[in-house]
Amino acid sequence: MAKRKIYLENIPLAEALERWWKKLKEAGLDKPLAGERIPVDNSLGRVTAEAVSAKISSPFYHASAMDGYAVRFADTFGASETKPKRLRIGKESVYVDTGDPMPEGFDAVIMIEDVNIITPSLTLPPHRPRSAKRGGRGGGQGWGEEFIEIIEPATPWQHVRTIGEDIVATELILPENHIIRPVDIGALLGGGITEIVVRRKPKVVIIPTGTELVEPGAELKKGNIIEYNSRILGGMVEEWGGEAIRIKPVPDDYDAIRKAILEAIEIGDIVVINAGASLGSEDFTASIIEDIGEVIIHGVAIRPGKPVILGLMNKKPVVGIPGYPVSAFLTFRLFVKPLIYTCQGRTVPPEERIEAKLSRQVASPLGQEEFLRVKLGEVGGKLIATPVSRGAGVLMSLVRADGIVRISAQSEGLAAGSEIEVELLRQKADILNTIVCIGSHDNTLDLLANYLKKRYPEMSLSSAHVGSMGGLMALKRGEAHLAGTHLLDEETGEYNIPFLKRLLTEKKIVLVNLVYREQGLLVLRGNPKGIEGFEDLQRDDVIFINRQAGAGTRLLTDKSLKELGIELREVKGYDHEEYTHMGVASAVLSGIADTGLAILSSAVALDLDFIPVAKERYDLAIPEEFYNSEMIKRLLDIIRDDEEFRSHVLALGGYDISDMGKVIYKG
Amino acid sequence: MAKRKIYLENIPLAEALERWWKKLKEAGLDKPLAGERIPVDNSLGRVTAEAVSAKISSPFYHASAMDGYAVRFADTFGASETKPKRLRIGKESVYVDTGDPMPEGFDAVIMIEDVNIITPSLTLPPHRPRSAKRGGRGGGQGWGEEFIEIIEPATPWQHVRTIGEDIVATELILPENHIIRPVDIGALLGGGITEIVVRRKPKVVIIPTGTELVEPGAELKKGNIIEYNSRILGGMVEEWGGEAIRIKPVPDDYDAIRKAILEAIEIGDIVVINAGASLGSEDFTASIIEDIGEVIIHGVAIRPGKPVILGLMNKKPVVGIPGYPVSAFLTFRLFVKPLIYTCQGRTVPPEERIEAKLSRQVASPLGQEEFLRVKLGEVGGKLIATPVSRGAGVLMSLVRADGIVRISAQSEGLAAGSEIEVELLRQKADILNTIVCIGSHDNTLDLLANYLKKRYPEMSLSSAHVGSMGGLMALKRGEAHLAGTHLLDEETGEYNIPFLKRLLTEKKIVLVNLVYREQGLLVLRGNPKGIEGFEDLQRDDVIFINRQAGAGTRLLTDKSLKELGIELREVKGYDHEEYTHMGVASAVLSGIADTGLAILSSAVALDLDFIPVAKERYDLAIPEEFYNSEMIKRLLDIIRDDEEFRSHVLALGGYDISDMGKVIYKG
């Protein structure tokens, strides 16, 4: 099969959407799907496809609204405290429970509290007898007649639920295009409706393509990619009210993919092909769509997500979604979500948006609209947005993100401190319950985040790893509630305090110890290159992996090299920076580098050997204004008193918790 | 079985919640349920019961991030435009697609766009050959060696996704108590996790009790009540993440209910008994709970919902929910919702709240916290809340409500114009897309509401029926976008315009005709009392049903009686008022009255006979400020041009649409 030459375009998003929807409209795809009849009992969350009117009234008979006695209101005229009126039970009055039908000809109810029951032989207390309604005493058979005595006349239909009080037969219960809620189900059933016509759920067939794809849980070989995108997309389809049909991964074979697409068009309302949308050698999607139907757009000026394909086949929308998970997520929201809603006769609910201040500068390419993921936190009344990784392959950036900032194609980026609009990916309330920690990374922070969520499900600890110095600067700018720091002052040999005094003169800071920890050089198990210390970094066959400038670990590296008189340019890999201890450990494990400086717990986690270099103090710097807040108190309670947390920290390895939670310094 | 005497208390809500949660805590019920292990593929929307860390890194091998050639960066030193460098394909360079593993020893990728491919015999275009990777041309076997030519050196690991770029093995993917979203499923699977431990969904057993209850769809006899409450409650349980177990209705029999409760405690985490919570003769719930376990609270100072029972049996919470649907809904939210969330390790998300202005005065009893249902609409930038029916049995009040206002137990009510806080039952965006129509009722308004939603799913027409005069007053106060009106001026015989001139002097109003319609006296089929006109209302055996003061139909009644010289006190039932035409029709059909004045379509709807009285003009009065708004334009488009709508109006019966949509008056 010949492969047609397809050029990747770069069409502005608005234009792409306009052209796409114009074609959809021409194909009649801008209308909801036909309805299907289903039992009301199964209709929760579905969308009505036609208006629903009541078949019967509710109540459909006059019913007592109270426990008491049914009477004819005309019989009660003239009753008063001085001239009580007596009505024979079973003749002029009949006991009724709430909900009981009114006896024929009766048109008012007197509450049980307002009657006296009179018997010929004895006077019952004004509580109705259990058996009254069952006829035991009605009608006066047996031992004489009973009466109720009332001291006030009744008004017509008092305490009666008349026919149709709730719903009148023929009345509109639900309009078309209404999303059915639990109360709606009640009203439908009450109005005598047991089946209704709802929009059919659009069937979205998701075809993962790629010879390298394997199902989750399969044994992995180098080159395999775990097929999880179809699960992400399928989950989104369900959240939007559609029905996802995930098919097994199809290998990169033109005919196999063509066959899968043709089958999908038969069974689905929307077809989604995942990956195969860029211009790699196995990217057949566009050729196949062009062969069978029409490619309307191939390439949109967005980042990530550019190689998306929008097409039509046999009057059904076919969308080629890029393979990187973040690109897949974003393009699916932009192009497939409105389709799924339209099929159901719904409009996409507007995303919740919020104003925030950007914590650092972001450059962005001209000519492409960028979707930047950010973390959010409210610090001192200001909402601060901090960008997370921008890699289209970094799914964890989405897992961790609180929102998305759109950077216009006409913009070269955003300055630090910009006021920006953020589309929320999490609930606003959750974001306001987030403690923002910016600074040095330590594995105990992940653990702390988990314990906080365990003890207080509504709270989160968000930590951004920008190094100790970056953390203190964030405190200075009022962008964090606390900062993890382990800055060694070369002159005094003291940790952190000299830096607070120097950098945070205008802020009162409480310094609380988290842990003492061991820093050392990580090497592969068995230390194959025989590295013994920093002096080996001069060797030609040893590649180092560094930490970013401003990290406490970087300062320790520089200090160690200086003491040994090693020039930085002698160290191979000195310019290659990682942002976390685990990043360094991972680089060593995977052979990117032979060694790097990191904490013992990261060596333990990835089963590496560890050459101790220094024991250091790792503290949390907390501005006084936050130190006494409820949020921080809860965090400190866990640090100081949660035995489960503390023993969990010890289990990580390499930590000394003897001062954990202790205030080291105030100033 | 002896029935114990139970008194209904009146405990303030806050105290009831405090006492209830204190007991729950003592019983260890303030903690989440134990977890269960399930496949990640089925975990959407579930809550993690423990933190989840990655088993493997993602990617778990160094992978190319681009389509291009893998190289050793050291081999590329010195390449420049003037001194290009050639690398043999298959030896110093290897073709890779995005995602392919890096060949052993290679540490950078050069994008396909940045290489020239040189062959001994011909020069290929700079598009990579399909077969390159498949080894067809690798290694130079066959017809000589191929090269790539580059003009820039590579940097180490450029365009390479190194191991753990997305997820590092052992890294925390999700904390405990996290609600799993589609992207989380992707990250878990990518991190090598295929099963996770999530909170078990709490099983909520719902026991409907009542001899009068029948299943929906069953043939109905007087006294039957369709059992729909358990469906409302069950739907709410599902929306909150629980598993609802609805059992068949249990008759009002002490032993039967006792047995059902004992069985429910065996299978459920929470037991809910619906109805049987007040003090009627069949209300056994409290006695049974007291017999087997403990009643903690019986009777809370809320309205509706007072007779709720909060109990404990065998360390499981048992809640008696009142029978009226609105009471059931409200008490379920107050007392059961937090239980369901706690079982899942979640906190109840805060209700969305909004500030609004109350459109009319509301009296409320001292000593009871009232939950008032309101409709909301934004009119001229102000959010207006209008109370709907307060009956605990009127489920439609919940179906139609946009929110709930809490009136404190210390308050005797709220004045018109009060600033109030409303807990939203609908999305805020939907409320802002609502056209507020206050005034006279006509059946075409229901139809119009449906067509608006059909054509514009995001929009709603909310109509409150307060009569023509009430509608004009609402326009005057700026509380409605339009008012339906049919006010006949006795002096001039003219409709509506004299009233606009008199009442709305300071507002410019556009008056648009909706319909001409016939008003007449409704009587049962066959006219059993032989009513011929208003003169028959003097008869002793004829009971009339009236409309409320301010209704156009009431004016027509009064004018007709006056013309005949009939005194109002001669008319039996004159003081009994209904608020809509359908209410009048329903009263006649159900025998509450013998006749009433209403429009022909209401007679058609309920199959009544109709004695014509007058043909009248029914208009929509629209303030000029709203007349040109996008929302009202859409509404008028339907009225003027939607043929389906117009023929539907004619099918209702009794309408003349010759002037429909025509501007009658501007001023």
Short mmCIF file of N, CA, C and O in Angstrom, two decimals, chain A residues 436-445 448 461 463-464 467-472 475 481-489 493-501 504 509-519 552-553 581 599 615-623 627 635-636 639-640 655-666:
data_model
loop_
_atom_site.label_atom_id
_atom_site.label_comp_id
_atom_site.label_asym_id
_atom_site.label_seq_id
_atom_site.Cartn_x
_atom_site.Cartn_y
_atom_site.Cartn_z
N VAL A 436 2.02 25.11 50.67
CA VAL A 436 2.99 25.24 49.59
C VAL A 436 4.40 25.23 50.17
O VAL A 436 4.77 26.08 50.96
N CYS A 437 5.14 24.20 49.75
CA CYS A 437 6.51 24.05 50.22
C CYS A 437 7.41 24.17 49.00
O CYS A 437 7.30 23.42 48.05
N ILE A 438 8.29 25.17 49.02
CA ILE A 438 9.21 25.35 47.90
C ILE A 438 10.61 25.33 48.46
O ILE A 438 10.87 25.97 49.49
N GLY A 439 11.50 24.59 47.84
CA GLY A 439 12.87 24.61 48.32
C GLY A 439 13.60 23.33 47.99
O GLY A 439 13.38 22.72 46.94
N SER A 440 14.45 22.93 48.93
CA SER A 440 15.25 21.73 48.73
C SER A 440 14.36 20.49 48.80
O SER A 440 13.33 20.48 49.46
N HIS A 441 14.80 19.46 48.09
CA HIS A 441 14.04 18.23 48.12
C HIS A 441 14.58 17.27 49.17
O HIS A 441 15.78 17.17 49.37
N ASP A 442 13.69 16.63 49.86
CA ASP A 442 14.09 15.51 50.70
C ASP A 442 12.98 14.47 50.64
O ASP A 442 11.79 14.82 50.58
N ASN A 443 13.36 13.20 50.67
CA ASN A 443 12.36 12.14 50.55
C ASN A 443 11.32 12.16 51.67
O ASN A 443 10.19 11.71 51.49
N THR A 444 11.70 12.70 52.82
CA THR A 444 10.72 12.75 53.92
C THR A 444 9.57 13.70 53.58
O THR A 444 8.48 13.57 54.14
N LEU A 445 9.79 14.66 52.66
CA LEU A 445 8.70 15.57 52.28
C LEU A 445 7.57 14.79 51.57
O LEU A 445 6.39 15.06 51.79
N LEU A 448 5.76 13.07 54.22
CA LEU A 448 4.97 14.03 54.97
C LEU A 448 3.69 14.38 54.20
O LEU A 448 2.61 14.47 54.79
N LEU A 461 -0.03 18.72 50.68
CA LEU A 461 1.25 19.40 50.75
C LEU A 461 1.82 19.37 49.34
O LEU A 461 2.00 18.30 48.77
N SER A 463 4.96 20.23 47.03
CA SER A 463 6.34 20.71 47.13
C SER A 463 7.01 20.84 45.77
O SER A 463 6.89 19.99 44.92
N ALA A 464 7.64 21.97 45.59
CA ALA A 464 8.37 22.27 44.36
C ALA A 464 9.85 22.26 44.71
O ALA A 464 10.26 22.82 45.72
N GLY A 467 15.71 23.79 45.06
CA GLY A 467 16.92 23.97 45.85
C GLY A 467 16.67 24.86 47.06
O GLY A 467 15.69 25.60 47.11
N SER A 468 17.59 24.76 48.02
CA SER A 468 17.44 25.50 49.28
C SER A 468 17.36 27.00 49.04
O SER A 468 16.51 27.71 49.59
N MET A 469 18.26 27.50 48.22
CA MET A 469 18.33 28.95 47.99
C MET A 469 17.04 29.42 47.32
O MET A 469 16.48 30.46 47.69
N GLY A 470 16.59 28.67 46.34
CA GLY A 470 15.34 29.01 45.65
C GLY A 470 14.18 29.05 46.62
O GLY A 470 13.28 29.89 46.51
N GLY A 471 14.20 28.16 47.60
CA GLY A 471 13.14 28.11 48.60
C GLY A 471 13.12 29.38 49.45
O GLY A 471 12.08 29.98 49.68
N LEU A 472 14.33 29.79 49.89
CA LEU A 472 14.39 31.00 50.73
C LEU A 472 13.94 32.22 49.92
O LEU A 472 13.25 33.10 50.44
N LEU A 475 10.25 32.29 49.87
CA LEU A 475 9.71 32.83 51.12
C LEU A 475 9.77 34.36 51.10
O LEU A 475 8.84 35.04 51.49
N HIS A 481 4.59 28.73 51.96
CA HIS A 481 4.34 28.68 53.39
C HIS A 481 5.57 28.22 54.15
O HIS A 481 5.74 28.53 55.32
N LEU A 482 6.38 27.41 53.48
CA LEU A 482 7.60 26.97 54.13
C LEU A 482 8.60 26.53 53.07
O LEU A 482 8.24 26.32 51.91
N ALA A 483 9.88 26.45 53.50
CA ALA A 483 10.93 26.05 52.58
C ALA A 483 11.82 25.04 53.28
O ALA A 483 12.19 25.22 54.43
N GLY A 484 12.15 23.95 52.57
CA GLY A 484 13.12 22.99 53.09
C GLY A 484 14.51 23.49 52.72
O GLY A 484 14.76 23.87 51.58
N THR A 485 15.40 23.48 53.71
CA THR A 485 16.72 24.08 53.44
C THR A 485 17.83 23.35 54.19
O THR A 485 17.65 22.92 55.33
N HIS A 486 18.98 23.23 53.53
CA HIS A 486 20.17 22.64 54.18
C HIS A 486 21.39 23.34 53.60
O HIS A 486 22.23 22.76 52.92
N LEU A 487 21.47 24.65 53.90
CA LEU A 487 22.55 25.48 53.35
C LEU A 487 23.69 25.57 54.35
O LEU A 487 23.53 26.08 55.46
N LEU A 488 24.83 25.10 53.91
CA LEU A 488 26.00 25.10 54.79
C LEU A 488 26.80 26.38 54.55
O LEU A 488 27.22 26.66 53.43
N ASP A 489 26.98 27.15 55.61
CA ASP A 489 27.78 28.37 55.49
C ASP A 489 29.26 28.00 55.58
O ASP A 489 29.71 27.45 56.60
N GLY A 493 30.54 27.20 59.16
CA GLY A 493 30.19 25.78 59.27
C GLY A 493 28.80 25.57 59.81
O GLY A 493 28.41 24.46 60.14
N GLU A 494 28.03 26.67 59.89
CA GLU A 494 26.69 26.57 60.45
C GLU A 494 25.67 26.38 59.33
O GLU A 494 25.85 26.90 58.22
N TYR A 495 24.58 25.64 59.63
CA TYR A 495 23.55 25.43 58.63
C TYR A 495 22.46 26.49 58.71
O TYR A 495 22.02 26.87 59.79
N ASN A 496 22.01 26.98 57.58
CA ASN A 496 20.77 27.73 57.38
C ASN A 496 20.69 29.11 58.04
O ASN A 496 20.34 30.10 57.39
N ILE A 497 20.99 29.18 59.35
CA ILE A 497 20.75 30.43 60.07
C ILE A 497 21.47 31.62 59.45
O ILE A 497 20.86 32.67 59.23
N PRO A 498 22.77 31.49 59.10
CA PRO A 498 23.44 32.64 58.47
C PRO A 498 22.72 33.11 57.20
O PRO A 498 22.66 34.31 56.92
N PHE A 499 22.15 32.16 56.45
CA PHE A 499 21.46 32.52 55.21
C PHE A 499 20.16 33.26 55.49
O PHE A 499 19.80 34.20 54.81
N LEU A 500 19.43 32.80 56.52
CA LEU A 500 18.20 33.50 56.90
C LEU A 500 18.53 34.94 57.29
O LEU A 500 17.85 35.88 56.88
N LYS A 501 19.59 35.08 58.10
CA LYS A 501 19.97 36.42 58.57
C LYS A 501 20.36 37.33 57.42
O LYS A 501 20.10 38.52 57.43
N LEU A 504 16.80 37.07 54.52
CA LEU A 504 15.41 37.31 54.90
C LEU A 504 15.32 38.29 56.05
O LEU A 504 14.63 38.07 57.04
N ILE A 509 11.28 34.54 60.80
CA ILE A 509 11.25 33.15 60.37
C ILE A 509 11.43 32.23 61.57
O ILE A 509 12.26 32.50 62.44
N VAL A 510 10.65 31.18 61.63
CA VAL A 510 10.86 30.13 62.62
C VAL A 510 11.50 28.96 61.89
O VAL A 510 11.00 28.51 60.87
N LEU A 511 12.66 28.52 62.39
CA LEU A 511 13.38 27.42 61.75
C LEU A 511 13.16 26.15 62.57
O LEU A 511 13.50 26.10 63.75
N VAL A 512 12.55 25.15 61.95
CA VAL A 512 12.21 23.91 62.65
C VAL A 512 13.00 22.78 62.01
O VAL A 512 13.03 22.64 60.79
N ASN A 513 13.65 21.98 62.84
CA ASN A 513 14.40 20.86 62.26
C ASN A 513 13.47 19.77 61.75
O ASN A 513 12.47 19.44 62.38
N LEU A 514 13.79 19.25 60.58
CA LEU A 514 13.07 18.07 60.12
C LEU A 514 13.92 16.84 60.40
O LEU A 514 13.52 15.97 61.17
N VAL A 515 15.11 16.78 59.83
CA VAL A 515 15.98 15.61 60.03
C VAL A 515 17.46 16.01 59.96
O VAL A 515 17.81 17.07 59.46
N TYR A 516 18.31 15.14 60.46
CA TYR A 516 19.71 15.12 60.04
C TYR A 516 19.81 13.99 59.04
O TYR A 516 19.15 12.95 59.19
N ARG A 517 20.62 14.19 58.02
CA ARG A 517 20.68 13.14 57.00
C ARG A 517 22.10 13.02 56.46
O ARG A 517 22.90 13.95 56.54
N GLU A 518 22.36 11.87 55.88
CA GLU A 518 23.69 11.64 55.33
C GLU A 518 23.72 11.91 53.84
O GLU A 518 22.89 11.38 53.10
N GLN A 519 24.69 12.72 53.42
CA GLN A 519 24.94 12.93 52.00
C GLN A 519 26.13 12.07 51.60
O GLN A 519 27.07 11.88 52.39
N GLY A 552 21.34 22.97 48.08
CA GLY A 552 22.27 22.79 49.19
C GLY A 552 23.31 21.74 48.84
O GLY A 552 24.50 21.86 49.17
N THR A 553 22.86 20.70 48.13
CA THR A 553 23.77 19.63 47.74
C THR A 553 24.83 20.15 46.76
O THR A 553 25.97 19.70 46.78
N HIS A 581 17.25 14.45 44.52
CA HIS A 581 18.12 13.34 44.90
C HIS A 581 17.77 12.10 44.10
O HIS A 581 18.65 11.38 43.64
N ILE A 599 21.36 12.01 48.99
CA ILE A 599 21.14 11.51 50.35
C ILE A 599 21.01 9.99 50.37
O ILE A 599 20.65 9.37 49.37
N LYS A 615 27.29 14.54 57.16
CA LYS A 615 25.99 14.50 57.82
C LYS A 615 25.53 15.95 57.90
O LYS A 615 26.30 16.83 58.32
N GLU A 616 24.30 16.22 57.46
CA GLU A 616 23.88 17.63 57.42
C GLU A 616 22.51 17.79 58.07
O GLU A 616 21.75 16.84 58.21
N ARG A 617 22.23 19.05 58.41
CA ARG A 617 20.95 19.34 59.05
C ARG A 617 19.98 19.87 58.00
O ARG A 617 20.29 20.81 57.27
N TYR A 618 18.83 19.26 57.95
CA TYR A 618 17.81 19.68 56.99
C TYR A 618 16.65 20.27 57.79
O TYR A 618 16.02 19.59 58.60
N ASP A 619 16.39 21.58 57.57
CA ASP A 619 15.37 22.28 58.37
C ASP A 619 14.22 22.76 57.50
O ASP A 619 14.34 22.85 56.27
N LEU A 620 13.14 23.11 58.14
CA LEU A 620 12.03 23.79 57.48
C LEU A 620 12.01 25.24 57.97
O LEU A 620 11.94 25.48 59.18
N ALA A 621 12.09 26.17 57.03
CA ALA A 621 12.02 27.59 57.38
C ALA A 621 10.57 28.04 57.17
O ALA A 621 10.02 27.88 56.08
N ILE A 622 9.95 28.56 58.24
CA ILE A 622 8.53 28.90 58.19
C ILE A 622 8.34 30.35 58.63
O ILE A 622 8.65 30.69 59.78
N PRO A 623 7.85 31.23 57.76
CA PRO A 623 7.57 32.60 58.19
C PRO A 623 6.62 32.59 59.39
O PRO A 623 5.67 31.79 59.42
N TYR A 627 3.41 30.28 60.74
CA TYR A 627 3.77 29.29 61.75
C TYR A 627 2.60 28.95 62.66
O TYR A 627 2.42 27.82 63.08
N LEU A 635 0.52 20.23 60.25
CA LEU A 635 1.74 19.65 59.68
C LEU A 635 2.77 19.39 60.78
O LEU A 635 3.36 18.31 60.86
N LEU A 636 2.92 20.38 61.66
CA LEU A 636 3.92 20.25 62.74
C LEU A 636 3.50 19.16 63.74
O LEU A 636 4.35 18.46 64.29
N ILE A 639 4.77 16.02 62.33
CA ILE A 639 6.23 15.94 62.46
C ILE A 639 6.63 15.62 63.89
O ILE A 639 7.51 14.82 64.16
N ARG A 640 5.92 16.26 64.84
CA ARG A 640 6.35 16.15 66.24
C ARG A 640 5.78 14.92 66.95
O ARG A 640 6.44 14.35 67.81
N TYR A 655 18.45 8.59 58.17
CA TYR A 655 17.93 9.77 58.86
C TYR A 655 18.12 9.68 60.36
O TYR A 655 17.94 8.63 60.97
N ASP A 656 18.44 10.83 60.95
CA ASP A 656 18.51 10.97 62.39
C ASP A 656 17.37 11.93 62.77
O ASP A 656 17.34 13.07 62.29
N ILE A 657 16.42 11.46 63.58
CA ILE A 657 15.25 12.29 63.86
C ILE A 657 15.27 12.81 65.29
O ILE A 657 14.25 13.22 65.83
N SER A 658 16.45 12.84 65.89
CA SER A 658 16.50 13.23 67.31
C SER A 658 16.02 14.67 67.56
O SER A 658 15.54 14.97 68.63
N ASP A 659 16.15 15.55 66.57
CA ASP A 659 15.66 16.92 66.75
C ASP A 659 14.41 17.21 65.93
O ASP A 659 14.01 18.38 65.78
N MET A 660 13.79 16.18 65.40
CA MET A 660 12.65 16.39 64.50
C MET A 660 11.54 17.22 65.17
O MET A 660 11.02 16.85 66.22
N GLY A 661 11.23 18.34 64.57
CA GLY A 661 10.15 19.18 65.08
C GLY A 661 10.63 20.25 66.05
O GLY A 661 9.86 21.12 66.45
N LYS A 662 11.89 20.19 66.44
CA LYS A 662 12.42 21.14 67.41
C LYS A 662 12.64 22.50 66.75
O LYS A 662 13.08 22.58 65.61
N VAL A 663 12.29 23.58 67.48
CA VAL A 663 12.56 24.91 66.95
C VAL A 663 14.05 25.21 67.14
O VAL A 663 14.56 25.20 68.25
N ILE A 664 14.76 25.45 66.02
CA ILE A 664 16.21 25.64 66.04
C ILE A 664 16.54 27.11 66.23
O ILE A 664 17.54 27.47 66.84
N TYR A 665 15.66 27.94 65.70
CA TYR A 665 15.98 29.37 65.65
C TYR A 665 14.71 30.15 65.39
O TYR A 665 13.82 29.68 64.68
N LYS A 666 14.60 31.33 66.00
CA LYS A 666 13.51 32.25 65.69
C LYS A 666 14.09 33.62 65.42
O LYS A 666 14.91 34.10 66.20
#
